[in-house]
Amino acid sequence: NDALTIAVDSNFIYVSTSNPAQIVRLPKQGGALSTLNNTDFFFPLNMIADEENLYILDYDPSSQKNRVLSLSKEGGSATAIFEENTSSSDVDLVDPQELVADETNLYVADCGLQAVLAIPKVGGPSRIFSNSDGSSGTHLGCPKSLAVGEDHLYVLDSDLGALFLFDKATSQGLNFLGI
């Protein structure tokens, strides 16, 4: 198995693999490894856990499309909450780097978009954090790493050597160069 990503909760360690593409679960206190799902994934790039679900950033090499899936931590079928080239997605992921979450949204850092995409956990229209018009001086180059606070989204941009701070409610941003 080619292990790709890892997520943890209070009881289990979850690992995504690419060969075969699957999600496996291992009890932290020891015990048998179990497969949660091995039919809904192509190439899991990133994975996070909340209280109820796993969220997987997945890439389909045959269609060259990215998607974000939700999977119950008990297993079963995965549900797509974001898919490229569908009526529910208003933007396509180009080069996704990282996936993080807060209580209501998933955030995907994407170097190709030069933006961070906020996707509601329950599905629905996404929002873009980028200020790509450059008017506020917060144009992203290549967002690589994300952290989520109560009111703010923190974005580390490797191309610009900068830390960006976005207000989650307004999407307004500030940057700190020279990081």
mmCIF file of C-alpha atoms in Angstrom:
data_model
loop_
_atom_site.group_PDB
_atom_site.id
_atom_site.type_symbol
_atom_site.label_atom_id
_atom_site.label_comp_id
_atom_site.label_asym_id
_atom_site.label_seq_id
_atom_site.Cartn_x
_atom_site.Cartn_y
_atom_site.Cartn_z
ATOM 1 C CA ASN A 1 0.000 0.000 0.000
ATOM 2 C CA ASP A 2 1.198 3.479 -0.856
ATOM 3 C CA ALA A 3 0.170 5.574 2.161
ATOM 4 C CA LEU A 4 -0.691 9.142 1.201
ATOM 5 C CA THR A 5 -2.368 11.030 4.037
ATOM 6 C CA ILE A 6 -3.262 10.624 7.678
ATOM 7 C CA ALA A 7 -6.018 11.963 9.931
ATOM 8 C CA VAL A 8 -6.725 11.269 13.599
ATOM 9 C CA ASP A 9 -9.535 11.625 16.089
ATOM 10 C CA SER A 10 -9.803 10.653 19.739
ATOM 11 C CA ASN A 11 -10.096 6.921 19.002
ATOM 12 C CA PHE A 12 -8.694 6.127 15.562
ATOM 13 C CA ILE A 13 -5.963 6.792 13.039
ATOM 14 C CA TYR A 14 -7.176 7.004 9.437
ATOM 15 C CA VAL A 15 -4.816 6.446 6.503
ATOM 16 C CA SER A 16 -5.512 6.921 2.822
ATOM 17 C CA THR A 17 -3.612 4.779 0.348
ATOM 18 C CA SER A 18 -3.238 4.950 -3.419
ATOM 19 C CA ASN A 19 -2.570 1.337 -4.318
ATOM 20 C CA PRO A 20 -5.307 0.342 -3.732
ATOM 21 C CA ALA A 21 -7.143 3.682 -3.326
ATOM 22 C CA GLN A 22 -8.845 3.262 0.031
ATOM 23 C CA ILE A 23 -9.300 4.598 3.549
ATOM 24 C CA VAL A 24 -8.275 2.322 6.419
ATOM 25 C CA ARG A 25 -8.859 2.778 10.150
ATOM 26 C CA LEU A 26 -6.606 1.652 12.991
ATOM 27 C CA PRO A 27 -7.624 1.888 16.678
ATOM 28 C CA LYS A 28 -5.189 4.079 18.647
ATOM 29 C CA GLN A 29 -5.167 1.567 21.484
ATOM 30 C CA GLY A 30 -4.254 -1.256 19.134
ATOM 31 C CA GLY A 31 -6.360 -3.769 17.307
ATOM 32 C CA ALA A 32 -7.321 -4.814 13.833
ATOM 33 C CA LEU A 33 -6.998 -2.592 10.802
ATOM 34 C CA SER A 34 -10.325 -2.129 8.979
ATOM 35 C CA THR A 35 -11.159 -0.746 5.550
ATOM 36 C CA LEU A 36 -13.762 2.027 5.653
ATOM 37 C CA ASN A 37 -14.102 2.454 1.917
ATOM 38 C CA ASN A 38 -12.281 1.175 -1.126
ATOM 39 C CA THR A 39 -14.650 1.982 -3.972
ATOM 40 C CA ASP A 40 -15.158 5.753 -4.050
ATOM 41 C CA PHE A 41 -11.598 7.065 -4.322
ATOM 42 C CA PHE A 42 -9.030 7.438 -7.055
ATOM 43 C CA PHE A 43 -6.023 9.189 -5.479
ATOM 44 C CA PRO A 44 -6.681 10.714 -2.010
ATOM 45 C CA LEU A 45 -4.447 13.802 -1.764
ATOM 46 C CA ASN A 46 -5.414 15.030 1.684
ATOM 47 C CA MET A 47 -7.778 14.003 4.475
ATOM 48 C CA ILE A 48 -9.104 15.539 7.701
ATOM 49 C CA ALA A 49 -11.493 14.360 10.412
ATOM 50 C CA ASP A 50 -14.162 16.112 12.444
ATOM 51 C CA GLU A 51 -16.510 14.598 15.037
ATOM 52 C CA GLU A 52 -18.622 12.682 12.514
ATOM 53 C CA ASN A 53 -16.908 12.538 9.130
ATOM 54 C CA LEU A 54 -13.727 12.274 7.171
ATOM 55 C CA TYR A 55 -13.248 14.792 4.362
ATOM 56 C CA ILE A 56 -11.066 13.690 1.491
ATOM 57 C CA LEU A 57 -9.487 15.767 -1.253
ATOM 58 C CA ASP A 58 -9.402 13.284 -4.118
ATOM 59 C CA TYR A 59 -7.924 13.368 -7.630
ATOM 60 C CA ASP A 60 -9.178 11.323 -10.568
ATOM 61 C CA PRO A 61 -6.244 10.894 -12.990
ATOM 62 C CA SER A 62 -8.437 9.594 -15.824
ATOM 63 C CA SER A 63 -10.648 12.702 -15.913
ATOM 64 C CA GLN A 64 -7.964 14.963 -14.392
ATOM 65 C CA LYS A 65 -10.513 16.378 -11.957
ATOM 66 C CA ASN A 66 -10.337 17.104 -8.252
ATOM 67 C CA ARG A 67 -13.196 16.679 -5.810
ATOM 68 C CA VAL A 68 -13.917 16.830 -2.096
ATOM 69 C CA LEU A 69 -15.736 13.888 -0.535
ATOM 70 C CA SER A 70 -17.395 13.308 2.820
ATOM 71 C CA LEU A 71 -17.243 9.846 4.386
ATOM 72 C CA SER A 72 -18.809 8.742 7.653
ATOM 73 C CA LYS A 73 -16.173 7.539 10.106
ATOM 74 C CA GLU A 74 -18.211 4.351 10.344
ATOM 75 C CA GLY A 75 -17.682 3.680 6.627
ATOM 76 C CA GLY A 76 -20.139 3.305 3.767
ATOM 77 C CA SER A 77 -20.297 5.267 0.550
ATOM 78 C CA ALA A 78 -18.601 8.628 0.176
ATOM 79 C CA THR A 79 -20.632 11.685 -0.796
ATOM 80 C CA ALA A 80 -19.222 14.335 -3.125
ATOM 81 C CA ILE A 81 -19.659 17.793 -1.616
ATOM 82 C CA PHE A 82 -17.561 19.485 -4.302
ATOM 83 C CA GLU A 83 -16.897 18.257 -7.838
ATOM 84 C CA GLU A 84 -15.321 20.092 -10.739
ATOM 85 C CA ASN A 85 -17.388 20.836 -13.839
ATOM 86 C CA THR A 86 -20.749 20.376 -12.150
ATOM 87 C CA SER A 87 -23.594 22.819 -11.706
ATOM 88 C CA SER A 88 -22.775 23.059 -7.991
ATOM 89 C CA SER A 89 -19.135 24.061 -8.546
ATOM 90 C CA ASP A 90 -18.532 27.561 -9.774
ATOM 91 C CA VAL A 91 -14.754 27.121 -9.938
ATOM 92 C CA ASP A 92 -12.378 24.251 -10.675
ATOM 93 C CA LEU A 93 -9.459 23.260 -8.491
ATOM 94 C CA VAL A 94 -6.203 23.419 -10.453
ATOM 95 C CA ASP A 95 -3.373 22.489 -8.094
ATOM 96 C CA PRO A 96 -4.812 21.813 -4.606
ATOM 97 C CA GLN A 97 -2.267 21.757 -1.799
ATOM 98 C CA GLU A 98 -3.995 21.418 1.557
ATOM 99 C CA LEU A 99 -7.406 20.818 3.125
ATOM 100 C CA VAL A 100 -8.485 22.195 6.541
ATOM 101 C CA ALA A 101 -11.863 22.751 8.197
ATOM 102 C CA ASP A 102 -13.793 24.684 10.784
ATOM 103 C CA GLU A 103 -17.291 23.939 12.075
ATOM 104 C CA THR A 104 -19.070 24.834 8.819
ATOM 105 C CA ASN A 105 -16.561 25.012 5.955
ATOM 106 C CA LEU A 106 -13.728 23.141 4.311
ATOM 107 C CA TYR A 107 -10.865 25.257 2.958
ATOM 108 C CA VAL A 108 -8.681 24.143 0.065
ATOM 109 C CA ALA A 109 -5.420 25.968 -0.700
ATOM 110 C CA ASP A 110 -4.824 25.930 -4.469
ATOM 111 C CA CYS A 111 -1.604 27.154 -6.098
ATOM 112 C CA GLY A 112 -3.055 26.996 -9.596
ATOM 113 C CA LEU A 113 -6.000 29.196 -8.649
ATOM 114 C CA GLN A 114 -3.779 31.434 -6.533
ATOM 115 C CA ALA A 115 -6.610 31.290 -4.032
ATOM 116 C CA VAL A 116 -8.230 29.433 -1.162
ATOM 117 C CA LEU A 117 -11.627 27.918 -1.816
ATOM 118 C CA ALA A 118 -14.168 27.744 1.045
ATOM 119 C CA ILE A 119 -16.628 24.874 0.545
ATOM 120 C CA PRO A 120 -19.614 24.424 2.892
ATOM 121 C CA LYS A 121 -19.521 21.004 4.591
ATOM 122 C CA VAL A 122 -23.163 20.498 3.685
ATOM 123 C CA GLY A 123 -22.520 21.406 0.052
ATOM 124 C CA GLY A 124 -23.549 24.542 -1.792
ATOM 125 C CA PRO A 125 -21.784 27.451 -3.472
ATOM 126 C CA SER A 126 -18.118 27.921 -2.660
ATOM 127 C CA ARG A 127 -16.363 31.200 -1.823
ATOM 128 C CA ILE A 128 -12.926 32.307 -2.936
ATOM 129 C CA PHE A 129 -10.361 33.933 -0.674
ATOM 130 C CA SER A 130 -7.827 35.693 -2.899
ATOM 131 C CA ASN A 131 -8.519 39.384 -3.581
ATOM 132 C CA SER A 132 -7.149 38.629 -7.024
ATOM 133 C CA ASP A 133 -7.748 42.168 -8.241
ATOM 134 C CA GLY A 134 -4.843 43.148 -5.970
ATOM 135 C CA SER A 135 -6.681 46.236 -4.721
ATOM 136 C CA SER A 136 -6.065 45.441 -1.078
ATOM 137 C CA GLY A 137 -2.533 44.127 -1.591
ATOM 138 C CA THR A 138 -3.499 40.569 -0.715
ATOM 139 C CA HIS A 139 -3.052 38.831 -4.057
ATOM 140 C CA LEU A 140 -1.983 35.232 -3.399
ATOM 141 C CA GLY A 141 0.820 33.555 -5.332
ATOM 142 C CA CYS A 142 0.908 29.926 -4.216
ATOM 143 C CA PRO A 143 -1.030 29.203 -1.015
ATOM 144 C CA LYS A 144 0.509 26.058 0.478
ATOM 145 C CA SER A 145 -0.432 25.849 4.125
ATOM 146 C CA LEU A 146 -3.613 26.800 5.996
ATOM 147 C CA ALA A 147 -4.709 27.235 9.598
ATOM 148 C CA VAL A 148 -8.209 28.094 10.769
ATOM 149 C CA GLY A 149 -8.986 30.257 13.765
ATOM 150 C CA GLU A 150 -12.323 31.274 15.215
ATOM 151 C CA ASP A 151 -12.686 34.371 13.009
ATOM 152 C CA HIS A 152 -9.739 34.180 10.621
ATOM 153 C CA LEU A 153 -8.163 31.995 7.983
ATOM 154 C CA TYR A 154 -4.348 32.007 7.966
ATOM 155 C CA VAL A 155 -2.639 31.315 4.652
ATOM 156 C CA LEU A 156 1.081 30.749 4.142
ATOM 157 C CA ASP A 157 2.141 31.580 0.580
ATOM 158 C CA SER A 158 5.398 29.924 -0.464
ATOM 159 C CA ASP A 159 5.860 31.922 -3.684
ATOM 160 C CA LEU A 160 5.555 35.294 -1.967
ATOM 161 C CA GLY A 161 7.133 34.344 1.363
ATOM 162 C CA ALA A 162 4.109 35.869 3.044
ATOM 163 C CA LEU A 163 1.489 35.134 5.644
ATOM 164 C CA PHE A 164 -2.050 36.215 4.782
ATOM 165 C CA LEU A 165 -4.819 36.785 7.312
ATOM 166 C CA PHE A 166 -8.384 36.615 5.949
ATOM 167 C CA ASP A 167 -11.544 37.517 7.851
ATOM 168 C CA LYS A 168 -13.761 34.438 7.410
ATOM 169 C CA ALA A 169 -16.981 36.480 7.386
ATOM 170 C CA THR A 170 -15.975 39.179 4.878
ATOM 171 C CA SER A 171 -13.109 37.473 2.960
ATOM 172 C CA GLN A 172 -11.083 40.667 3.429
ATOM 173 C CA GLY A 173 -7.364 40.053 3.843
ATOM 174 C CA LEU A 174 -4.117 41.466 5.128
ATOM 175 C CA ASN A 175 -0.636 40.268 4.252
ATOM 176 C CA PHE A 176 2.629 40.099 6.152
ATOM 177 C CA LEU A 177 5.599 39.886 3.808
ATOM 178 C CA GLY A 178 9.033 38.562 4.680
ATOM 179 C CA ILE A 179 7.977 35.413 6.505
#
